[in-house]
Short mmCIF file of C-alpha atoms in Angstrom, two decimals:
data_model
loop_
_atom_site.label_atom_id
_atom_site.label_comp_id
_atom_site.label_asym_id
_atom_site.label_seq_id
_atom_site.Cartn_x
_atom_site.Cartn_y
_atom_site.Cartn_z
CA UNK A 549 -26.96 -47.88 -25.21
CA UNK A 550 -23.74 -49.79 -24.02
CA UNK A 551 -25.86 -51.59 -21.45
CA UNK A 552 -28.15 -53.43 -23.89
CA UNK A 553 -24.94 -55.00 -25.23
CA UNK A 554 -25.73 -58.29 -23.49
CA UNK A 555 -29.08 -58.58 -25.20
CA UNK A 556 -26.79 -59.12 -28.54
CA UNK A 557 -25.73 -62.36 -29.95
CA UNK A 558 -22.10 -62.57 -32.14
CA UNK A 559 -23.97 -61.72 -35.21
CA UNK A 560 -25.23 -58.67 -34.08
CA UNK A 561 -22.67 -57.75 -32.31
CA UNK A 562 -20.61 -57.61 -35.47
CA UNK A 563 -23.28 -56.54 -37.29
CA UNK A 564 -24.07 -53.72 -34.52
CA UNK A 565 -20.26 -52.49 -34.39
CA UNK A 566 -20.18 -52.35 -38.33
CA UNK A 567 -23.36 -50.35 -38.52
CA UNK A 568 -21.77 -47.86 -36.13
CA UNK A 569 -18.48 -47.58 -37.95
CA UNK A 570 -20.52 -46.61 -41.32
CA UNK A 571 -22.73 -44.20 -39.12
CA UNK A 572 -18.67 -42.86 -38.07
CA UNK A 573 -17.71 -43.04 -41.44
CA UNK A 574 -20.60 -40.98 -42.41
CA UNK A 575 -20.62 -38.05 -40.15
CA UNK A 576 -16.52 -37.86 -40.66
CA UNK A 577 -17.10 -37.21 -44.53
CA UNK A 578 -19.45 -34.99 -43.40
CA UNK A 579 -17.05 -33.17 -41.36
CA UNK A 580 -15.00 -32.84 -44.14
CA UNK A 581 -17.34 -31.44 -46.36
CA UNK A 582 -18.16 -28.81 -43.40
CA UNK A 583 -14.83 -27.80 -43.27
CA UNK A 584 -14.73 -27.26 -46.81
CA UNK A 585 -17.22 -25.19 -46.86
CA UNK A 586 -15.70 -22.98 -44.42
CA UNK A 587 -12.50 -22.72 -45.39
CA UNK A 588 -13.90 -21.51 -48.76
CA UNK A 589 -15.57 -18.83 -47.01
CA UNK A 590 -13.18 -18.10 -44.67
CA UNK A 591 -16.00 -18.30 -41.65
CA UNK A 592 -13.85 -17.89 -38.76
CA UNK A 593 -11.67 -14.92 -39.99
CA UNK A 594 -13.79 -12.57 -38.31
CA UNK A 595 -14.07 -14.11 -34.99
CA UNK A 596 -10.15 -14.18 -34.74
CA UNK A 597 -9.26 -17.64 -35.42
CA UNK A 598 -6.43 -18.24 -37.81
CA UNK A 599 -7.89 -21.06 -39.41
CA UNK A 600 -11.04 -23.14 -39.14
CA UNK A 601 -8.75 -26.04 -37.36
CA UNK A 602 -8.16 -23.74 -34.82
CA UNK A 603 -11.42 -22.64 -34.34
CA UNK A 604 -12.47 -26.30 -34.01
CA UNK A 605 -10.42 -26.84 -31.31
CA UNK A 606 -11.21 -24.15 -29.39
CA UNK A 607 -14.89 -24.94 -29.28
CA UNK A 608 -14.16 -28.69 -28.62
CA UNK A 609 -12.14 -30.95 -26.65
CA UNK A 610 -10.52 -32.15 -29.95
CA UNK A 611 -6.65 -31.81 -30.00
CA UNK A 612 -5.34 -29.01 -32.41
CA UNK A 613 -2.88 -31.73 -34.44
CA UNK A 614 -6.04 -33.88 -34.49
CA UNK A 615 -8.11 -30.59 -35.91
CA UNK A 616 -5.06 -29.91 -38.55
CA UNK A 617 -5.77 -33.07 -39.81
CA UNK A 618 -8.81 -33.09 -40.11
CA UNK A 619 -8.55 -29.84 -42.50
CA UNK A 620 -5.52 -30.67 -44.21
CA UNK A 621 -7.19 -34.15 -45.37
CA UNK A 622 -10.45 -30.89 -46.16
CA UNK A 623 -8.06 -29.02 -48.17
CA UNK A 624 -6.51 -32.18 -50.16
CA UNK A 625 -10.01 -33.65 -50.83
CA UNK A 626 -11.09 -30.00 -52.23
CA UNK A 627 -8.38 -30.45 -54.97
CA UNK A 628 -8.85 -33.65 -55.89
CA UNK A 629 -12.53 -34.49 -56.19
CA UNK A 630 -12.05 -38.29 -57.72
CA UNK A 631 -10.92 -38.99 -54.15
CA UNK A 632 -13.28 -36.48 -52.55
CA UNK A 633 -15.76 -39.26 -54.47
CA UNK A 634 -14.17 -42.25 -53.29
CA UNK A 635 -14.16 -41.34 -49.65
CA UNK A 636 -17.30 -39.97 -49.17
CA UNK A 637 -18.68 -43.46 -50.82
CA UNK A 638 -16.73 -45.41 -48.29
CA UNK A 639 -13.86 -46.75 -50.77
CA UNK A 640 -12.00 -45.13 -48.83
CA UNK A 641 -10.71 -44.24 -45.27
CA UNK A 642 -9.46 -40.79 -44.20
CA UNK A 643 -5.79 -42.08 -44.07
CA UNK A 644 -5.82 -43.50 -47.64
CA UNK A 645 -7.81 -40.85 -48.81
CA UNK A 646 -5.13 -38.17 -47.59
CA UNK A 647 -2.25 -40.70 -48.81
CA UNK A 648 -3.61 -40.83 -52.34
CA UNK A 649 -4.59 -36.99 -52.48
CA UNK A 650 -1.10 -35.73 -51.39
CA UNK A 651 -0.05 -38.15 -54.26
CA UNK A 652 -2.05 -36.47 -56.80
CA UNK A 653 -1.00 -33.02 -55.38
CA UNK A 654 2.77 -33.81 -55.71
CA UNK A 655 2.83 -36.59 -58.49
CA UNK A 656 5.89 -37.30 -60.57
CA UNK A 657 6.90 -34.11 -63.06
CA UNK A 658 7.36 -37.09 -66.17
CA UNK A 659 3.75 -37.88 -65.61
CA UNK A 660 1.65 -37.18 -68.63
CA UNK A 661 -1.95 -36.06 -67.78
CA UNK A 662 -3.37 -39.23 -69.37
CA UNK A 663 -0.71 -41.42 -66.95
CA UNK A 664 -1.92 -39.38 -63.97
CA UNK A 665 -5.69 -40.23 -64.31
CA UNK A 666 -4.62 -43.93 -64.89
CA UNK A 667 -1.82 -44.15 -61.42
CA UNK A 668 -4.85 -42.18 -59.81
CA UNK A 669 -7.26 -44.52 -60.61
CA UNK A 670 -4.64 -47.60 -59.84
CA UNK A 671 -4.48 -46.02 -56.45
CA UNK A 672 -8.37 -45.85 -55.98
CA UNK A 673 -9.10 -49.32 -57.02
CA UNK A 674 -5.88 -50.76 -55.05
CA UNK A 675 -6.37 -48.54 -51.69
CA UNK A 676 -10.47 -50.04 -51.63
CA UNK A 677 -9.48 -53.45 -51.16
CA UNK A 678 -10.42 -54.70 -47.49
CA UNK A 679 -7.14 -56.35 -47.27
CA UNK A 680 -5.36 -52.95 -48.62
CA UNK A 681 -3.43 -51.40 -45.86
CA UNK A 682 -1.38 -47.94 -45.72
CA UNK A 683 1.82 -49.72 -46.07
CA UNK A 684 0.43 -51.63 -49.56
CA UNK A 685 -0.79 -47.81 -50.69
CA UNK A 686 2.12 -46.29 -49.69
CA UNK A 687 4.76 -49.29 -51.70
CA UNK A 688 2.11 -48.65 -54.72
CA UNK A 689 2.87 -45.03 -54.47
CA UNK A 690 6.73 -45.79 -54.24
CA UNK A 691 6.80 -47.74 -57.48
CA UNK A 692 4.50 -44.80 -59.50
CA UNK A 693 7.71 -42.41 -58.19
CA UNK A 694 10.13 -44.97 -59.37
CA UNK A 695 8.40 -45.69 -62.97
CA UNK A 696 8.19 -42.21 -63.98
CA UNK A 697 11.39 -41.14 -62.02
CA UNK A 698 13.41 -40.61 -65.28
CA UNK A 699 14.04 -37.45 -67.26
CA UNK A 700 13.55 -34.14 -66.56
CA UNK A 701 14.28 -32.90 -62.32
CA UNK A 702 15.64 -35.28 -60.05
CA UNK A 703 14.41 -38.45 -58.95
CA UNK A 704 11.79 -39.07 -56.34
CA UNK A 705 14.54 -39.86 -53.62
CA UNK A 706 16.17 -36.77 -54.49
CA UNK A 707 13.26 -34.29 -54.72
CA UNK A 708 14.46 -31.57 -51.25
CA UNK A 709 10.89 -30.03 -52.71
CA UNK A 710 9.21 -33.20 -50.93
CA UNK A 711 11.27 -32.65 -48.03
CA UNK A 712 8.87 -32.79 -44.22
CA UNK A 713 9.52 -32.48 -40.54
CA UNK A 714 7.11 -33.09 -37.72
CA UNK A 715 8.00 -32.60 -34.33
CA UNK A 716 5.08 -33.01 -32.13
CA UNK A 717 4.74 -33.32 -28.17
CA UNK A 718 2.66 -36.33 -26.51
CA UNK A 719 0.07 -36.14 -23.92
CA UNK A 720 3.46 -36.25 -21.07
CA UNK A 721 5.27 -33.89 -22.26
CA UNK A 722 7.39 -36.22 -24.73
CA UNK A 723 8.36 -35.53 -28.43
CA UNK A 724 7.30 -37.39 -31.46
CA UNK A 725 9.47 -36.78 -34.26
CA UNK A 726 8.53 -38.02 -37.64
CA UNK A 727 10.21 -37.06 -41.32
CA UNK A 728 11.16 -37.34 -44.96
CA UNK A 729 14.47 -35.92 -46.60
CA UNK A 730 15.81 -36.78 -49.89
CA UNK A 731 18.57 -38.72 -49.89
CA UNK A 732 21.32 -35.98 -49.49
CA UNK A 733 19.87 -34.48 -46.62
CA UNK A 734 19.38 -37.59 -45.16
CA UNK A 735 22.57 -38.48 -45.81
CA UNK A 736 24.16 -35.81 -44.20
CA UNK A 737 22.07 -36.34 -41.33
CA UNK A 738 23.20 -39.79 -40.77
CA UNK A 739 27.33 -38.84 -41.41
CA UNK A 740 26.63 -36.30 -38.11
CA UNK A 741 24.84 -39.09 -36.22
CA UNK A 742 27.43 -41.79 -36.99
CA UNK A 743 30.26 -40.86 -34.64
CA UNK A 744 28.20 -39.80 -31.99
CA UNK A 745 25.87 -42.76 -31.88
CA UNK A 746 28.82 -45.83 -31.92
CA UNK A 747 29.03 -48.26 -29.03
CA UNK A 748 30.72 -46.95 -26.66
CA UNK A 749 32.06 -49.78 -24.03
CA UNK A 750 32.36 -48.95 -20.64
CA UNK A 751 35.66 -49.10 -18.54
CA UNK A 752 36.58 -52.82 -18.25
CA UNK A 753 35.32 -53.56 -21.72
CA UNK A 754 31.39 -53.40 -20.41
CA UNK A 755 29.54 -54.12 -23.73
CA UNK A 756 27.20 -51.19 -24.33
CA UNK A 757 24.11 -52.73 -24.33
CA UNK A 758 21.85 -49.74 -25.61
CA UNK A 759 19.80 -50.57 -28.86
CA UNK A 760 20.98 -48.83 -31.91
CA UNK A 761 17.41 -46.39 -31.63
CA UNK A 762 18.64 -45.47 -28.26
CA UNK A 763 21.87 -45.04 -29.02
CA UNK A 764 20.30 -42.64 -31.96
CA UNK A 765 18.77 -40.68 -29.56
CA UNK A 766 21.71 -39.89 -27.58
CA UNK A 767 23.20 -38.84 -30.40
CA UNK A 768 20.43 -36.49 -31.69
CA UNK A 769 21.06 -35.03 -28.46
CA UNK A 770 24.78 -34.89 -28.26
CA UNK A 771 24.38 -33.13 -31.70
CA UNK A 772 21.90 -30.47 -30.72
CA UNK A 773 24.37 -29.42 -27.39
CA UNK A 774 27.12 -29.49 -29.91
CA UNK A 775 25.31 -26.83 -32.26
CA UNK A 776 23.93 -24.70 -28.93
CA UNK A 777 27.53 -24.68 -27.99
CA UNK A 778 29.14 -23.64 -31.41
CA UNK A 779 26.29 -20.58 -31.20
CA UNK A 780 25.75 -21.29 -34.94
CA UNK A 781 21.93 -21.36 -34.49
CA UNK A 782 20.39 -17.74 -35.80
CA UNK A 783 18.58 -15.05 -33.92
CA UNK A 784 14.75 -15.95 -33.28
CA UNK A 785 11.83 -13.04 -31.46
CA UNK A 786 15.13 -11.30 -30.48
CA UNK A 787 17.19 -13.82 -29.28
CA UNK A 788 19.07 -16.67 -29.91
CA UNK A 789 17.00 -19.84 -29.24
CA UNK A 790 17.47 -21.10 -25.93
CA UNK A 791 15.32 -23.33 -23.51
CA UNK A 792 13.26 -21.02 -21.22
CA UNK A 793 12.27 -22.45 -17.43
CA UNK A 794 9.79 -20.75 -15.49
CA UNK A 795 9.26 -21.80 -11.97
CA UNK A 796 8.71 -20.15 -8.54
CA UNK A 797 11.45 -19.83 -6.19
CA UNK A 798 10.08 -21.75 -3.25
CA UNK A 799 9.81 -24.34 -6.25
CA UNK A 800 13.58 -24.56 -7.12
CA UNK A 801 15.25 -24.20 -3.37
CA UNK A 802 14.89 -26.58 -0.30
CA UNK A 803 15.72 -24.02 1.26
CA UNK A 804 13.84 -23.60 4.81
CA UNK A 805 15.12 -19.72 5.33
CA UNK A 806 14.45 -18.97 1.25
CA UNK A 807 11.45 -20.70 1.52
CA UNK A 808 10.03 -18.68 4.54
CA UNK A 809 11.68 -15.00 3.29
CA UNK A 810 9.15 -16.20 0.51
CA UNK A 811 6.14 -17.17 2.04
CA UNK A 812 4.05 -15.21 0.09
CA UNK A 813 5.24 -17.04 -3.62
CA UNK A 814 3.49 -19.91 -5.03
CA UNK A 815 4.81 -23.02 -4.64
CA UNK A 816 2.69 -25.10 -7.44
CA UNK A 817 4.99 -28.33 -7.68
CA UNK A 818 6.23 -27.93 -11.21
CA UNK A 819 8.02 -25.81 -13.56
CA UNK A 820 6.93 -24.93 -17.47
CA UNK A 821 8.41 -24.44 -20.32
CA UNK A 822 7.24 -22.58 -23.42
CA UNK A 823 7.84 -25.65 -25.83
CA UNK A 824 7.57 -28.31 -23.55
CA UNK A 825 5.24 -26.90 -21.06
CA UNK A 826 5.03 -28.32 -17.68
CA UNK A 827 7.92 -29.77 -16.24
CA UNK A 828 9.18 -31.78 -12.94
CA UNK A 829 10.72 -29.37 -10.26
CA UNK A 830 13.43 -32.31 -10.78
CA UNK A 831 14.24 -31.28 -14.46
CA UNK A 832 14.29 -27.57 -13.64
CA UNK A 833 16.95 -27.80 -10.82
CA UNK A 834 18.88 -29.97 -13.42
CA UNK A 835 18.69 -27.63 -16.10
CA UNK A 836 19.57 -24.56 -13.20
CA UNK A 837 22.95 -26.38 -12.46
CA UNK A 838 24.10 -24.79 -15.93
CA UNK A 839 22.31 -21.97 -16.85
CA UNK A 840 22.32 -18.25 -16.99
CA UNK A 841 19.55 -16.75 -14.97
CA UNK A 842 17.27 -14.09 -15.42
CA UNK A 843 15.43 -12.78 -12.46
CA UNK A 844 11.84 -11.23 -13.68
CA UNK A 845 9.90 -10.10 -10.43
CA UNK A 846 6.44 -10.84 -10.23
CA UNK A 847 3.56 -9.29 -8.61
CA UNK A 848 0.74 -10.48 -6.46
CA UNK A 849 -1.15 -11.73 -9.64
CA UNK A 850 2.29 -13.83 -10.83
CA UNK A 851 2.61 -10.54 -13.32
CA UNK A 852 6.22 -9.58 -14.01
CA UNK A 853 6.99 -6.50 -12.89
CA UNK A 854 7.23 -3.32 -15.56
CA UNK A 855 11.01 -3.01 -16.48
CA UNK A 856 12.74 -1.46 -19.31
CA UNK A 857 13.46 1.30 -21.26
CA UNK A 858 10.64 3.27 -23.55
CA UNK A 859 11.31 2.81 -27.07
CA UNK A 860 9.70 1.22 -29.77
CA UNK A 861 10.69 -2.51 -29.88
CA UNK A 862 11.32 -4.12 -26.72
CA UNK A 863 14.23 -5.51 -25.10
CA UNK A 864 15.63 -8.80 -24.89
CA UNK A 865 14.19 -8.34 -20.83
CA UNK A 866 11.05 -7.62 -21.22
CA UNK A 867 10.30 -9.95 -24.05
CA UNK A 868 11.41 -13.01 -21.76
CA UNK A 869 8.95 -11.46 -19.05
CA UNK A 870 6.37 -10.96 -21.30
CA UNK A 871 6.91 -15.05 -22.09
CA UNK A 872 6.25 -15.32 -18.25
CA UNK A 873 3.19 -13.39 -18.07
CA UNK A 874 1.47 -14.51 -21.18
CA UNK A 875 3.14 -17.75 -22.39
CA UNK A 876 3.03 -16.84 -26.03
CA UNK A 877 0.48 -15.67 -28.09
CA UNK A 878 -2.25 -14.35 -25.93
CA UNK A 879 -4.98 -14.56 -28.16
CA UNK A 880 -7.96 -16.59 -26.65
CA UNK A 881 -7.08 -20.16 -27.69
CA UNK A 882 -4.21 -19.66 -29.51
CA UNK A 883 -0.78 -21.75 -29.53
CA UNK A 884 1.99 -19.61 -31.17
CA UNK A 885 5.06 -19.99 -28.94
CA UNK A 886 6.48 -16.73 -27.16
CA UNK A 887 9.19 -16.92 -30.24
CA UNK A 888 7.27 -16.39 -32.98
CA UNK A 889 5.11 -13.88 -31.46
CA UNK A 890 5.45 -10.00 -31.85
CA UNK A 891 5.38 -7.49 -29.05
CA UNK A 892 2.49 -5.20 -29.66
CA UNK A 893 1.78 -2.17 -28.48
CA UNK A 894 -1.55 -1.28 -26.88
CA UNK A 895 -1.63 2.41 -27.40
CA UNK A 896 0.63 2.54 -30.30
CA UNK A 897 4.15 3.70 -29.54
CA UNK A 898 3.33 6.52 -32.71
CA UNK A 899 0.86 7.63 -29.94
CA UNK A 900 2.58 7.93 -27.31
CA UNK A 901 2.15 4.84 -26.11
CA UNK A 902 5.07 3.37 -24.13
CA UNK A 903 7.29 0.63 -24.10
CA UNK A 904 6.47 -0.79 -21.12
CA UNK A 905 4.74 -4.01 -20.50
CA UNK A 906 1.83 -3.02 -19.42
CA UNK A 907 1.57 -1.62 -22.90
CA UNK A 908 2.84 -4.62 -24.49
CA UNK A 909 1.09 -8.08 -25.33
CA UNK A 910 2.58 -10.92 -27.48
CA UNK A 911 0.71 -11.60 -30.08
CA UNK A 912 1.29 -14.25 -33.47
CA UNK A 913 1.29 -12.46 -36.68
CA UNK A 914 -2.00 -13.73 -37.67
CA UNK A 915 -3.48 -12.04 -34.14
CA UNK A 916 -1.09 -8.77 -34.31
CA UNK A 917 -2.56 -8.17 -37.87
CA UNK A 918 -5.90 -8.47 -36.50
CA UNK A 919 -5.74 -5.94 -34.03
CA UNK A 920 -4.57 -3.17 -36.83
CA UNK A 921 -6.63 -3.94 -39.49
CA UNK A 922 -9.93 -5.00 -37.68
CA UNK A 923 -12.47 -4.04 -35.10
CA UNK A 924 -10.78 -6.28 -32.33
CA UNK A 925 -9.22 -4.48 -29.46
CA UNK A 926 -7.00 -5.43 -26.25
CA UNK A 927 -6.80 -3.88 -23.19
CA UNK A 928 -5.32 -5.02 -19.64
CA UNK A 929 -7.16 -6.02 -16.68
CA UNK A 930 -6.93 -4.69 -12.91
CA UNK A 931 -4.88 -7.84 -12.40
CA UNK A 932 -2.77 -6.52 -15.29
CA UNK A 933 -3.71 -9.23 -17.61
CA UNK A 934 -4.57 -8.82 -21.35
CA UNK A 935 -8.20 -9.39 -22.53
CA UNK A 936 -9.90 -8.73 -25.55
CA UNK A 937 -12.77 -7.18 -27.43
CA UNK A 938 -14.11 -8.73 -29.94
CA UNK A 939 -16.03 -6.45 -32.81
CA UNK A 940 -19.61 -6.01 -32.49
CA UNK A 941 -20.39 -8.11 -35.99
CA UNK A 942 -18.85 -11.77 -33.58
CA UNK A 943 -20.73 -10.12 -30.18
CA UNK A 944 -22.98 -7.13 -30.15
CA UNK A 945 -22.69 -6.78 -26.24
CA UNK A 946 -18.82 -6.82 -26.95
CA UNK A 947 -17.73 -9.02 -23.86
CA UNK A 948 -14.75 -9.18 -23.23
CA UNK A 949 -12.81 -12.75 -23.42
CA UNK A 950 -9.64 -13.52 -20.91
CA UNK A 951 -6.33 -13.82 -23.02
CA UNK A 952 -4.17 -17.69 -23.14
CA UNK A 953 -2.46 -17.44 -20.16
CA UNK A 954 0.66 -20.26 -19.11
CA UNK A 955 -0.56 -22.57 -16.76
CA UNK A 956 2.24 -22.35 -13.95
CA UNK A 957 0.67 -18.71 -13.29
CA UNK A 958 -2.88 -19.06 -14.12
#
């Protein structure tokens, strides 16, 4: 198709690339009402996905922030079908679509019923003007908050029930942080960043010549090392949180006798992290300068060692190694961090089963309720890593499917 392009004069080229963005527009509200559909039933419940945004991108090379999206703007629109309407006739895009239904989802406790159906309908009309852009949507939504901001609760800018946080990592490894605090929080927020983010001249009176964002940045992370260091942060999957590095030894040391008493190690060029996940060998030797280590041994496989003692919840030890071994959740295609995952048992501890780790797999909550309360099983490979069944009713030959795995031992 793209090389009878040159067969097309302006016209239809513009007329070509609008036809194309309808056909988009088309199967997208289509996609929506799919996932609808199946979040209503709850189709992918039995096949061990937590939700059908997962599911979607497990079975595609669509991004999972892309998928949430895509069934948070599925859940909105199945609320609010006035917009539902208006997108799927083209009024609308997805953006203002999901702008206007979180609006009518968290609209302003003065508002009358009659006054909602009337700001709703403001927004509608406004937001399907070709010349109407997020920005115009979102001031319109601004001054419907400030109208009806008197009386009863606090004002708009005040609301901590509005209150969001995204923190999101890029396609290298970087973090996108976007948010919304009422104006206390945000407040406070800026009083901590204040100090720490002034100009600070160099010796001889050196302007500082960082830009104030930059100098914002800093601070964010002067604060966070000033927090770690306080050890006010709380207790998360057994431990307090802390930045976990994984990398081989023949990785971290230049070395020429380490490296040969190690010949048999990997050396794969790069380090990972459970948040962050891969990382230069540069940033894990800086981050080893000031650090307390833990050795976890690992087998011929890159499988940490069985350590420990046998009781029911596992140590502080083995929970790092099982991070090593299956890099969080180790459900096919999902995720959940190794700190919000649960260490579960494979022959229940009640049973006799030990605390060991080949008896133990991290699983999410979602995933660790599955395995009691449903026909999916787990059991560990001769290379001593976790696979699992899945019930006859998703595969009557009950294969079974390789568990996540982190990448720097794959």
């Amino acid at each position: 198709m793209g090389g009878d392009t040159w067969k097309f004069d302006d016209k239809q080229l513009m007329a070509e690339t609008l036809a194309v963005s309808a056909e988009i527009h088309t199967s997208q509200v289509h996609r929506v009402d799919l996932m609808i559909a199946m979040y209503e039933r709850d189709t992918v419940k039995e096949h061990g996905y937590r939700s059908p945004a997962h599911w979607l991108s497990a079975a595609t090379h669509l991004e999972l922030g892309e998928c949430h999206r895509i069934e948070s703007l599925a859940k909105l629109l199945r609320l609010e079908p006035e917009v539902r309407e208006a997108y799927s006739s083209g009024l609308l895009d997805a953006e203002k679509a999901r702008q206007i239904a979180y609006f009518c989802q968290h609209y302003p406790r003065t508002m009358n019923s009659c006054d909602f159906e009337k700001a709703r309908d403001i927004l509608i009309e406004h937001a399907s003007d070709t010349v109407a852009t997020k920005a115009t949507v979102r001031a319109l939504i601004r001054r419907l908050e400030h109208l009806f901001g008197t009386g009863e609760g606090p004002p708009p800018g005040e609301d901590a029930t509005r209150n969001e946080l995204f923190v999101s990592t890029t396609l290298h490894g970087r973090v996108v942080i976007k948010g919304e605090f009422d104006a206390v929080t945000g407040a406070r927020l800026r009083h901590l960043l204040s100090p720490l983010s002034a100009p600070r001249p160099e010796v001889g009176g050196v302007k500082d010549d960082r830009p104030a964002s930059k100098r914002n940045a800093d601070a964010f992370d002067q604060l966070l090392q000033c927090v770690e260091a306080a050890g006010l942060v709380p207790v998360e999957g057994g431990v307090k949180p802390h930045v976990t590095v994984t990398a081989s030894i023949k990785d971290l040391t230049k070395n020429t006798a380490v490296k040969e008493l190690f010949a048999h190690s990997p050396e794969h060029g790069y380090a990972t992290e459970p948040w962050a996940g891969p990382l230069s060998i540069d940033a894990a030797r800086m981050l080893a300068c000031d650090c307390q280590v833990t050795r976890i041994l690992l087998d011929e496989h890159g499988v940490p060692l069985a350590h420990g003692q046998t009781r029911r919840t596992a140590s502080a030890a083995q929970r790092r190694a099982l991070a090593v071994r299956d890099g969080g959740c180790a459900f096919p295609h999902c995720s959940t961090p190794p700190a919000w995952a649960d260490a579960h048992h494979l022959t229940h501890w009640v049973d006799g089963g030990d605390t060991d780790l080949d008896n133990l797999v991290l699983l999410c909550g979602h995933h660790h309720r599955l395995m009691h309360h449903t026909d999916w099983e787990v059991e560990m490979t001769d290379e001593r890593r976790p696979q699992f069944i899945p019930p006859a009713s998703v595969d009557l030959f009950r294969r079974p499917i390789p568990g996540s795995r982190p990448d720097l031992v794959a």
